[in-house]
mmCIF file of C-alpha atoms in Angstrom:
data_model
loop_
_atom_site.group_PDB
_atom_site.id
_atom_site.type_symbol
_atom_site.label_atom_id
_atom_site.label_comp_id
_atom_site.label_asym_id
_atom_site.label_seq_id
_atom_site.Cartn_x
_atom_site.Cartn_y
_atom_site.Cartn_z
ATOM 1 C CA MET A 1 56.540 105.386 -80.113
ATOM 2 C CA ARG A 2 59.036 108.038 -78.921
ATOM 3 C CA VAL A 3 56.214 109.774 -77.083
ATOM 4 C CA ALA A 4 55.030 106.790 -75.317
ATOM 5 C CA LEU A 5 58.541 106.028 -74.303
ATOM 6 C CA MET A 6 59.010 109.993 -72.686
ATOM 7 C CA ARG A 7 55.702 109.442 -70.955
ATOM 8 C CA MET A 8 57.237 106.337 -69.264
ATOM 9 C CA THR A 9 60.121 107.567 -68.560
ATOM 10 C CA GLY A 10 58.456 110.483 -66.866
ATOM 11 C CA ARG A 11 56.586 108.339 -64.867
ATOM 12 C CA TRP A 12 59.284 106.627 -63.526
ATOM 13 C CA VAL A 13 61.636 109.622 -63.031
ATOM 14 C CA ALA A 14 58.275 110.995 -60.833
ATOM 15 C CA LEU A 15 57.744 107.730 -58.967
ATOM 16 C CA VAL A 16 61.717 107.377 -58.232
ATOM 17 C CA GLY A 17 61.642 111.081 -56.937
ATOM 18 C CA ALA A 18 58.456 110.228 -54.911
ATOM 19 C CA VAL A 19 60.215 107.148 -53.209
ATOM 20 C CA ALA A 20 63.463 109.334 -52.604
ATOM 21 C CA ALA A 21 61.638 112.104 -51.148
ATOM 22 C CA VAL A 22 59.587 109.862 -48.593
ATOM 23 C CA LEU A 23 62.649 108.080 -47.899
ATOM 24 C CA ALA A 24 64.826 111.655 -47.048
ATOM 25 C CA ILE A 25 61.668 112.537 -45.094
ATOM 26 C CA THR A 26 61.770 109.457 -43.085
ATOM 27 C CA SER A 27 65.646 109.714 -42.697
ATOM 28 C CA LEU A 28 65.296 113.118 -41.066
ATOM 29 C CA LEU A 29 62.482 112.327 -38.683
ATOM 30 C CA VAL A 30 63.422 108.926 -37.450
ATOM 31 C CA VAL A 31 67.132 108.562 -37.539
ATOM 32 C CA PRO A 32 68.077 111.553 -35.301
ATOM 33 C CA ARG A 33 65.850 110.064 -32.894
ATOM 34 C CA VAL A 34 67.511 106.761 -32.884
ATOM 35 C CA ALA A 35 70.967 107.396 -34.072
ATOM 36 C CA GLY A 36 73.229 108.478 -31.092
ATOM 37 C CA GLN A 37 70.545 108.215 -28.316
ATOM 38 C CA GLN A 38 70.622 105.184 -25.864
ATOM 39 C CA GLY A 39 67.603 104.302 -23.882
ATOM 40 C CA GLN A 40 67.500 105.142 -20.318
ATOM 41 C CA THR A 41 66.655 102.788 -17.437
ATOM 42 C CA ILE A 42 65.537 104.514 -14.136
ATOM 43 C CA VAL A 43 64.387 102.608 -10.953
ATOM 44 C CA ILE A 44 62.686 104.225 -8.555
ATOM 45 C CA ASP A 45 60.646 103.024 -5.436
ATOM 46 C CA VAL A 46 57.427 105.012 -4.346
ATOM 47 C CA ALA A 47 55.902 104.431 -0.913
ATOM 48 C CA PHE A 48 52.374 105.080 -0.956
ATOM 49 C CA ASP A 49 50.179 107.236 1.364
ATOM 50 C CA GLN A 50 46.794 105.979 2.015
ATOM 51 C CA PRO A 51 44.867 106.124 -1.187
ATOM 52 C CA ASN A 52 41.459 107.785 -1.121
ATOM 53 C CA ILE A 53 38.650 105.259 -2.689
ATOM 54 C CA HIS A 54 35.414 106.778 -3.863
ATOM 55 C CA ARG A 55 33.112 103.858 -3.379
ATOM 56 C CA LEU A 56 29.872 103.113 -5.403
ATOM 57 C CA ALA A 57 28.523 101.321 -2.740
ATOM 58 C CA GLU A 58 29.509 99.307 0.161
ATOM 59 C CA ALA A 59 31.979 96.355 -1.226
ATOM 60 C CA PRO A 60 33.835 93.763 0.134
ATOM 61 C CA ALA A 61 37.108 94.901 -1.610
ATOM 62 C CA GLY A 62 38.609 96.429 1.381
ATOM 63 C CA ALA A 63 41.719 98.668 0.372
ATOM 64 C CA TRP A 64 41.293 97.896 -3.198
ATOM 65 C CA PRO A 65 38.739 99.569 -5.544
ATOM 66 C CA ALA A 66 36.066 97.578 -7.015
ATOM 67 C CA ARG A 67 34.739 97.478 -10.642
ATOM 68 C CA GLY A 68 33.984 101.269 -11.495
ATOM 69 C CA GLU A 69 35.247 102.555 -8.267
ATOM 70 C CA VAL A 70 38.082 105.456 -8.312
ATOM 71 C CA SER A 71 40.906 105.319 -6.313
ATOM 72 C CA SER A 72 43.385 108.312 -6.204
ATOM 73 C CA GLY A 73 46.525 109.157 -4.115
ATOM 74 C CA GLY A 74 50.092 109.436 -4.152
ATOM 75 C CA GLY A 75 53.238 109.352 -2.143
ATOM 76 C CA LYS A 76 57.236 109.731 -2.134
ATOM 77 C CA ILE A 77 59.757 108.607 -4.180
ATOM 78 C CA PHE A 78 62.978 107.107 -3.284
ATOM 79 C CA ASP A 79 65.862 105.960 -5.159
ATOM 80 C CA GLY A 80 65.316 102.036 -6.211
ATOM 81 C CA ASP A 81 66.715 100.515 -2.714
ATOM 82 C CA LEU A 82 64.868 99.588 0.317
ATOM 83 C CA GLU A 83 67.383 101.168 2.399
ATOM 84 C CA ALA A 84 67.002 104.420 0.793
ATOM 85 C CA THR A 85 65.420 107.230 2.864
ATOM 86 C CA GLU A 86 66.272 110.442 1.088
ATOM 87 C CA GLN A 87 63.227 111.367 -0.760
ATOM 88 C CA ILE A 88 63.865 112.371 -4.586
ATOM 89 C CA GLY A 89 60.477 113.256 -5.620
ATOM 90 C CA GLU A 90 56.557 112.859 -5.318
ATOM 91 C CA PHE A 91 53.979 110.986 -7.314
ATOM 92 C CA TYR A 92 50.295 111.256 -7.916
ATOM 93 C CA PHE A 93 47.894 108.723 -9.357
ATOM 94 C CA ILE A 94 44.032 108.231 -10.214
ATOM 95 C CA GLY A 95 42.722 104.518 -11.352
ATOM 96 C CA VAL A 96 39.313 103.010 -11.997
ATOM 97 C CA GLY A 97 38.769 99.375 -10.680
ATOM 98 C CA THR A 98 38.259 97.074 -13.435
ATOM 99 C CA SER A 99 37.603 93.829 -11.602
ATOM 100 C CA ALA A 100 34.827 92.424 -9.384
ATOM 101 C CA PRO A 101 35.642 91.771 -5.836
ATOM 102 C CA GLU A 102 35.237 87.824 -6.034
ATOM 103 C CA TYR A 103 38.263 88.215 -8.428
ATOM 104 C CA PHE A 104 41.078 90.175 -6.527
ATOM 105 C CA GLU A 105 42.923 87.122 -5.538
ATOM 106 C CA THR A 106 43.330 86.057 -9.266
ATOM 107 C CA ALA A 107 42.699 89.131 -11.356
ATOM 108 C CA ALA A 108 45.308 90.119 -14.015
ATOM 109 C CA ASN A 109 43.519 93.354 -14.783
ATOM 110 C CA HIS A 110 42.644 95.189 -11.540
ATOM 111 C CA LEU A 111 43.145 99.155 -11.822
ATOM 112 C CA PHE A 112 43.391 101.352 -14.706
ATOM 113 C CA GLU A 113 45.982 103.936 -13.699
ATOM 114 C CA VAL A 114 47.159 107.316 -14.927
ATOM 115 C CA ALA A 115 50.170 108.178 -12.892
ATOM 116 C CA ARG A 116 52.790 111.115 -12.769
ATOM 117 C CA PHE A 117 56.317 110.652 -11.225
ATOM 118 C CA GLU A 118 57.647 114.142 -10.119
ATOM 119 C CA LEU A 119 61.503 113.891 -9.966
ATOM 120 C CA TRP A 120 62.537 116.773 -8.235
ATOM 121 C CA GLY A 121 65.461 118.905 -10.294
ATOM 122 C CA GLN A 122 64.766 116.191 -13.289
ATOM 123 C CA GLY A 123 61.504 116.334 -14.495
ATOM 124 C CA SER A 124 58.263 114.196 -14.504
ATOM 125 C CA ILE A 125 57.377 110.974 -16.115
ATOM 126 C CA ASP A 126 53.538 110.347 -17.127
ATOM 127 C CA VAL A 127 52.820 106.703 -17.305
ATOM 128 C CA MET A 128 49.275 104.903 -17.849
ATOM 129 C CA GLY A 129 48.240 101.264 -17.975
ATOM 130 C CA THR A 130 46.620 98.479 -15.869
ATOM 131 C CA VAL A 131 47.900 97.618 -12.685
ATOM 132 C CA THR A 132 47.640 94.457 -10.881
ATOM 133 C CA PHE A 133 48.042 93.590 -6.992
ATOM 134 C CA ARG A 134 49.399 90.119 -7.935
ATOM 135 C CA GLY A 135 52.648 89.982 -10.122
ATOM 136 C CA THR A 136 54.278 92.491 -12.406
ATOM 137 C CA SER A 137 52.269 95.526 -13.660
ATOM 138 C CA HIS A 138 53.109 96.958 -17.233
ATOM 139 C CA LEU A 139 52.581 100.602 -17.829
ATOM 140 C CA SER A 140 53.356 102.652 -21.027
ATOM 141 C CA ILE A 141 55.079 105.945 -20.542
ATOM 142 C CA THR A 142 53.098 108.726 -22.319
ATOM 143 C CA GLY A 143 55.361 111.665 -21.932
ATOM 144 C CA GLY A 144 56.914 114.159 -19.325
ATOM 145 C CA THR A 145 58.660 117.279 -18.782
ATOM 146 C CA GLY A 146 62.124 118.387 -18.234
ATOM 147 C CA ALA A 147 64.773 115.835 -18.856
ATOM 148 C CA PHE A 148 61.903 113.433 -19.742
ATOM 149 C CA ALA A 149 60.337 115.429 -22.216
ATOM 150 C CA MET A 150 58.710 113.660 -24.931
ATOM 151 C CA ALA A 151 59.912 110.449 -23.317
ATOM 152 C CA ARG A 152 58.359 107.179 -24.403
ATOM 153 C CA GLY A 153 58.902 103.716 -23.257
ATOM 154 C CA GLU A 154 57.325 101.099 -20.421
ATOM 155 C CA CYS A 155 57.595 100.724 -16.651
ATOM 156 C CA THR A 156 56.880 97.662 -14.723
ATOM 157 C CA GLU A 157 55.719 97.737 -11.242
ATOM 158 C CA GLU A 158 56.319 95.429 -8.581
ATOM 159 C CA MET A 159 55.252 95.667 -4.802
ATOM 160 C CA VAL A 160 58.679 95.025 -2.889
ATOM 161 C CA ALA A 161 57.432 95.489 0.493
ATOM 162 C CA SER A 162 54.162 96.811 2.228
ATOM 163 C CA ARG A 163 53.178 99.785 0.887
ATOM 164 C CA ARG A 164 55.998 100.230 -1.394
ATOM 165 C CA GLY A 165 56.318 99.504 -5.149
ATOM 166 C CA ARG A 166 59.426 99.381 -7.446
ATOM 167 C CA PHE A 167 59.081 100.897 -10.692
ATOM 168 C CA THR A 168 61.779 99.933 -13.387
ATOM 169 C CA CYS A 169 61.285 102.320 -16.154
ATOM 170 C CA TYR A 170 63.244 102.081 -19.526
ATOM 171 C CA ILE A 171 62.627 105.324 -21.419
ATOM 172 C CA GLU A 172 63.316 106.346 -25.029
ATOM 173 C CA ARG A 173 63.389 109.995 -26.188
#
């Protein structure tokens, strides 16, 4: 009986020790990232240069890539204000069309895109997601450099003027 009780006690001690170790490791990994660090919201406007579209065939898509076609390009970054004229960075993107031309007016998912926003003197923000040309697009922040190293979060994009989009990015580090 005494031997059985000692085995049972030893198992409980081992179990409690394992749970304590997991909690300690979790607190070391998770708490410093959350405690004391607030999320940061950045609002930037981007002015698109003429994108390049690599056509698979002659399509009625006009300025937008059809399903399977690749679009790439870039442009200038400004503060999130339509009156802003001082350039604060550059951006680059490449995307693949995901919608057939007949659905362009209603397509919720039109372009799968990977982009990099280079903010001069601060670092870069890398984003990836699906862009729609109607409504709001949601892109995931997948990383960055400089002040944005190891960044995670989400950006939303809305077209605010002809050839000008506004990205509102909530960044967690």
